[in-house]
CSV table of C-alpha atoms and ligand atoms in Angstrom, one decimal:
chain,number,residue,atom,x,y,z
A,1,MET,CA,0.0,0.0,0.0
A,2,ARG,CA,1.0,3.6,-0.4
A,3,ILE,CA,-0.2,5.7,2.5
A,4,VAL,CA,0.5,9.4,3.4
A,5,PHE,CA,0.5,10.6,7.0
A,6,VAL,CA,-0.4,14.2,7.4
A,7,GLY,CA,-0.9,16.3,10.6
A,8,PRO,CA,0.4,19.2,12.6
A,9,PRO,CA,3.9,19.1,14.2
A,10,GLY,CA,4.0,16.5,17.0
A,11,ALA,CA,0.8,14.8,15.8
A,12,GLY,CA,2.6,11.5,15.9
A,13,LYS,CA,3.2,11.0,12.2
A,14,GLY,CA,6.7,9.6,12.8
A,15,THR,CA,5.6,7.6,15.8
A,16,GLN,CA,2.8,5.9,14.0
A,17,ALA,CA,4.7,5.5,10.7
A,18,GLN,CA,7.4,3.5,12.6
A,19,ARG,CA,4.7,1.1,14.0
A,20,LEU,CA,2.9,0.8,10.7
A,21,LYS,CA,6.1,0.1,8.8
A,22,ASP,CA,6.7,-2.9,10.9
A,23,HIS,CA,3.1,-4.0,10.7
A,24,LEU,CA,2.7,-3.7,6.9
A,25,GLY,CA,6.4,-4.5,6.1
A,26,VAL,CA,6.7,-1.5,3.7
A,27,VAL,CA,9.3,1.3,3.4
A,28,HIS,CA,9.0,4.3,5.7
A,29,LEU,CA,9.9,7.6,4.0
A,30,SER,CA,10.2,10.5,6.4
A,31,THR,CA,11.1,13.8,4.8
A,32,GLY,CA,11.9,15.3,8.2
A,33,ASP,CA,14.4,12.5,8.9
A,34,MET,CA,15.9,12.7,5.4
A,35,LEU,CA,16.4,16.5,5.7
A,36,ARG,CA,18.0,16.2,9.2
A,37,GLU,CA,20.3,13.4,8.0
A,38,ALA,CA,21.4,15.6,5.0
A,39,HIS,CA,22.1,18.4,7.5
A,40,GLN,CA,24.1,16.1,9.8
A,41,ALA,CA,26.1,14.8,6.8
A,42,GLY,CA,27.0,18.4,5.9
A,43,THR,CA,25.7,18.3,2.3
A,44,ASP,CA,24.7,21.5,0.5
A,45,LEU,CA,21.1,20.3,0.4
A,46,GLY,CA,21.2,19.7,4.1
A,47,ARG,CA,22.6,23.2,4.9
A,48,GLN,CA,20.0,24.7,2.6
A,49,ALA,CA,17.2,22.7,4.3
A,50,ALA,CA,18.4,23.5,7.8
A,51,SER,CA,18.1,27.2,7.2
A,52,TYR,CA,14.3,26.6,6.9
A,53,PHE,CA,13.5,23.8,9.4
A,54,GLN,CA,15.6,25.4,12.2
A,55,VAL,CA,13.2,28.4,12.2
A,56,GLY,CA,10.0,26.4,11.7
A,57,LYS,CA,9.6,27.1,8.0
A,58,LEU,CA,8.8,24.5,5.4
A,59,VAL,CA,11.7,23.6,3.2
A,60,PRO,CA,11.0,24.8,-0.5
A,61,ASP,CA,8.9,22.4,-2.5
A,62,GLN,CA,11.6,21.8,-5.2
A,63,VAL,CA,14.2,20.7,-2.7
A,64,VAL,CA,11.8,18.2,-0.9
A,65,VAL,CA,10.3,16.9,-4.1
A,66,GLY,CA,13.8,16.2,-5.5
A,67,VAL,CA,14.8,14.2,-2.4
A,68,VAL,CA,11.6,12.2,-2.5
A,69,ALA,CA,11.8,11.5,-6.2
A,70,GLU,CA,15.3,10.1,-5.8
A,71,ARG,CA,14.2,7.8,-2.9
A,72,LEU,CA,11.1,6.7,-4.7
A,73,SER,CA,13.1,5.5,-7.7
A,74,GLN,CA,14.8,2.9,-5.5
A,75,ALA,CA,13.7,-0.7,-5.9
A,76,ASP,CA,12.5,-1.2,-2.3
A,77,CYS,CA,9.6,1.3,-2.8
A,78,VAL,CA,7.9,-0.8,-5.4
A,79,ASP,CA,6.0,-2.9,-2.9
A,80,GLY,CA,4.6,0.0,-0.9
A,81,CYS,CA,5.6,3.1,1.0
A,82,LEU,CA,4.5,5.2,4.0
A,83,PHE,CA,5.0,8.9,3.4
A,84,ASP,CA,5.6,10.5,6.7
A,85,GLY,CA,5.4,14.3,6.6
A,86,PHE,CA,5.2,14.4,2.8
A,87,PRO,CA,3.4,16.0,1.0
A,88,ARG,CA,3.1,19.2,3.1
A,89,THR,CA,1.8,21.5,0.4
A,90,VAL,CA,-0.6,21.1,-2.5
A,91,ALA,CA,2.3,21.6,-4.9
A,92,GLN,CA,4.1,18.7,-3.3
A,93,ALA,CA,0.9,16.6,-3.5
A,94,LYS,CA,0.6,17.3,-7.2
A,95,ALA,CA,4.3,16.4,-7.7
A,96,LEU,CA,3.7,13.1,-5.7
A,97,ASP,CA,0.6,12.2,-7.9
A,98,ALA,CA,2.7,12.8,-11.0
A,99,MET,CA,5.6,10.6,-9.7
A,100,LEU,CA,3.3,7.8,-8.7
A,101,ALA,CA,1.3,8.0,-12.0
A,102,GLU,CA,4.6,7.6,-13.9
A,103,GLN,CA,5.3,4.5,-12.0
A,104,GLY,CA,1.7,3.2,-12.2
A,105,MET,CA,1.4,3.2,-8.4
A,106,PRO,CA,-1.6,5.2,-7.1
A,107,LEU,CA,-1.9,6.5,-3.6
A,108,ASP,CA,-4.3,4.3,-1.5
A,109,LEU,CA,-4.9,6.4,1.6
A,110,VAL,CA,-4.2,9.7,3.3
A,111,VAL,CA,-4.4,9.5,7.1
A,112,ALA,CA,-4.8,12.9,8.7
A,113,ILE,CA,-3.8,12.7,12.4
A,114,GLU,CA,-5.7,15.3,14.4
A,115,ILE,CA,-4.7,16.7,17.8
A,116,PRO,CA,-5.5,20.0,19.6
A,117,HIS,CA,-2.9,22.8,19.7
A,118,GLU,CA,-2.3,22.6,23.5
A,119,GLU,CA,-1.2,19.0,23.1
A,120,VAL,CA,1.2,19.9,20.3
A,121,PHE,CA,3.0,22.2,22.7
A,122,GLN,CA,3.0,19.7,25.6
A,123,ARG,CA,4.4,16.9,23.4
A,124,LEU,CA,7.1,18.9,21.7
A,125,ALA,CA,8.2,20.6,25.0
A,126,SER,CA,8.9,17.2,26.4
A,127,ARG,CA,10.7,15.9,23.3
A,128,GLY,CA,13.1,18.9,23.1
A,129,ARG,CA,14.5,18.7,19.5
A,130,PRO,CA,16.2,21.9,18.5
A,131,ASP,CA,13.1,23.0,16.5
A,132,ASP,CA,10.8,22.2,19.4
A,133,ASP,CA,11.2,25.5,21.3
A,134,LEU,CA,8.1,27.6,21.8
A,135,ALA,CA,8.6,30.2,19.0
A,136,THR,CA,9.6,27.7,16.4
A,137,VAL,CA,6.6,25.4,17.2
A,138,ARG,CA,4.3,28.4,16.8
A,139,GLU,CA,5.8,29.1,13.4
A,140,ARG,CA,5.5,25.4,12.5
A,141,LEU,CA,1.8,25.5,13.4
A,142,GLU,CA,1.3,28.6,11.4
A,143,GLN,CA,3.0,27.0,8.4
A,144,PHE,CA,0.7,23.9,8.9
A,145,HIS,CA,-2.4,26.0,8.8
A,146,SER,CA,-1.5,28.1,5.8
A,147,LEU,CA,0.3,25.5,3.6
A,148,THR,CA,-0.6,22.0,4.8
A,149,GLU,CA,-4.2,22.2,5.9
A,150,PRO,CA,-5.4,22.8,2.3
A,151,LEU,CA,-4.2,19.3,1.5
A,152,ALA,CA,-7.3,17.9,3.3
A,153,GLN,CA,-9.6,19.3,0.7
A,154,TYR,CA,-7.3,18.2,-2.1
A,155,TYR,CA,-7.4,14.5,-0.9
A,156,GLU,CA,-11.0,14.7,0.1
A,157,ARG,CA,-11.9,15.4,-3.5
A,158,GLN,CA,-9.9,12.2,-4.5
A,159,GLY,CA,-12.0,10.3,-1.9
A,160,ILE,CA,-8.9,8.9,-0.1
A,161,LEU,CA,-8.7,11.1,3.1
A,162,ARG,CA,-9.4,9.5,6.5
A,163,ARG,CA,-9.3,11.6,9.7
A,164,VAL,CA,-8.0,9.9,12.8
A,165,ASN,CA,-8.2,11.2,16.4
A,166,GLY,CA,-4.5,11.5,17.4
A,167,THR,CA,-5.1,11.9,21.2
A,168,GLY,CA,-4.7,9.1,23.7
A,169,SER,CA,-1.7,6.7,23.9
A,170,PRO,CA,0.4,5.8,20.8
A,171,GLU,CA,-1.2,2.3,21.1
A,172,GLN,CA,-4.7,3.7,21.0
A,173,VAL,CA,-3.9,5.9,18.0
A,174,PHE,CA,-2.3,2.9,16.2
A,175,GLU,CA,-5.4,0.8,16.7
A,176,ARG,CA,-7.5,3.6,15.1
A,177,ILE,CA,-5.1,3.8,12.2
A,178,LYS,CA,-5.1,0.0,11.6
A,179,ARG,CA,-8.9,0.2,11.6
A,180,VAL,CA,-9.1,2.8,8.8
A,181,ILE,CA,-6.5,0.8,6.8
A,182,GLU,CA,-8.4,-2.4,7.1
A,183,LEU,CA,-11.6,-0.6,6.0
A,184,ALA,CA,-9.8,0.9,3.0
A,185,LYS,CA,-8.6,-2.6,2.0
A,186,GLN,CA,-12.1,-3.9,1.6
A,187,PRO,CA,-13.3,-4.0,-2.0
A,188,SER,CA,-16.2,-1.7,-1.6
A,189,ASN,CA,-13.9,1.2,-0.5
B,397,B4P,P1,9.0,16.3,10.9
B,397,B4P,O1,10.2,15.5,11.2
B,397,B4P,O2,8.0,15.7,10.0
B,397,B4P,O3,8.4,16.7,12.3
B,397,B4P,P2,7.1,16.7,13.1
B,397,B4P,O4,6.0,17.3,12.3
B,397,B4P,O5,7.5,17.4,14.4
B,397,B4P,O6,6.8,15.2,13.5
B,397,B4P,P3,5.7,14.2,13.9
B,397,B4P,O7,4.3,14.5,13.7
B,397,B4P,O8,6.2,13.0,13.1
B,397,B4P,O9,5.9,14.0,15.4
B,397,B4P,P4,6.4,12.7,16.2
B,397,B4P,O10,5.7,11.4,15.8
B,397,B4P,O11,7.9,12.7,16.1
B,397,B4P,O12,9.3,17.8,10.3
B,397,B4P,C1,10.3,18.6,10.8
B,397,B4P,C2,10.6,19.8,9.9
B,397,B4P,O13,11.2,19.3,8.6
B,397,B4P,C3,9.4,20.6,9.5
B,397,B4P,O14,9.0,21.6,10.4
B,397,B4P,C4,9.8,21.2,8.1
B,397,B4P,O15,10.6,22.4,8.3
B,397,B4P,C5,10.7,20.1,7.5
B,397,B4P,N1,10.0,19.3,6.6
B,397,B4P,C6,9.7,17.9,6.7
B,397,B4P,N2,9.0,17.5,5.7
B,397,B4P,C7,8.8,18.5,4.8
B,397,B4P,C8,8.1,18.7,3.6
B,397,B4P,N3,7.5,17.7,3.0
B,397,B4P,N4,8.1,19.9,3.0
B,397,B4P,C9,8.8,21.0,3.6
B,397,B4P,N5,9.4,20.9,4.8
B,397,B4P,C10,9.5,19.7,5.4
B,397,B4P,O16,5.9,13.0,17.7
B,397,B4P,C11,6.3,14.1,18.4
B,397,B4P,C12,6.5,13.9,19.9
B,397,B4P,O17,5.2,13.4,20.4
B,397,B4P,C13,7.4,12.7,20.2
B,397,B4P,O18,8.2,13.1,21.4
B,397,B4P,C14,6.5,11.5,20.5
B,397,B4P,O19,7.1,10.6,21.4
B,397,B4P,C15,5.3,12.2,21.1
B,397,B4P,N6,4.1,11.4,20.8
B,397,B4P,C16,3.7,10.9,19.6
B,397,B4P,N7,2.5,10.3,19.7
B,397,B4P,C17,2.1,10.5,21.0
B,397,B4P,C18,0.9,10.2,21.8
B,397,B4P,N8,-0.1,9.5,21.2
B,397,B4P,N9,0.9,10.6,23.1
B,397,B4P,C19,1.9,11.3,23.7
B,397,B4P,N10,3.0,11.6,23.0
B,397,B4P,C20,3.1,11.3,21.7
């Protein structure tokens, strides 16, 4: 299956994608992890990306799309893929549709993980990554509202959006996600 996880910062996209990757046995593609790895490796792309993610801004579409296109062309993605944090803009969603159409592999499902703002701040304060300070999280939420939320409508029109309550324990959220995936696998869906 090809599944996208979308949601505000700290919604649990990465947490749930890790679990689902093991459950479904498919590749986990996290653009956040890929950009941080490129930064740690000291590449030009990593330096460019860091100048955005360190201040809570989205990395430009063409940079992220390039990274994903390269990863998607690798053989292990053929059997399925979990997109964690990608796409984050409508332009990225259109680019992903085009890449998948070229490979004859449509997107099966988009799981929107929903949590209230107060919980975003609580979760990220206890994680403490460099981009988890209060001002940067506010900016990340702002970017989510203006650039990522319009994705819901984009995927709703395609009939593949499923909203999942992201509050409660990671186990409870995972059970909800497995349920929407099972439903999506049924022939009538
Ligand atoms: P990401 O790495 O995707 O970061 P995130 O939104 O904070 O992560 P996530 O929702 O996965 O939270 P997690 O499970 O870790 O992006 C970082 C930055 O990279 C972005 O701001 C942007 O600048 C850039 N970027 C990435 N992709 C991009 C793209 N496509 N385009 C442009 N820019 C891009 O959970 C967070 C915390 O909550 C953890 O501590 C976890 O343990 C905890 N948690 C999770 N589930 C919980 C639960 N149910 N209960 C309690 N705590 C929970």
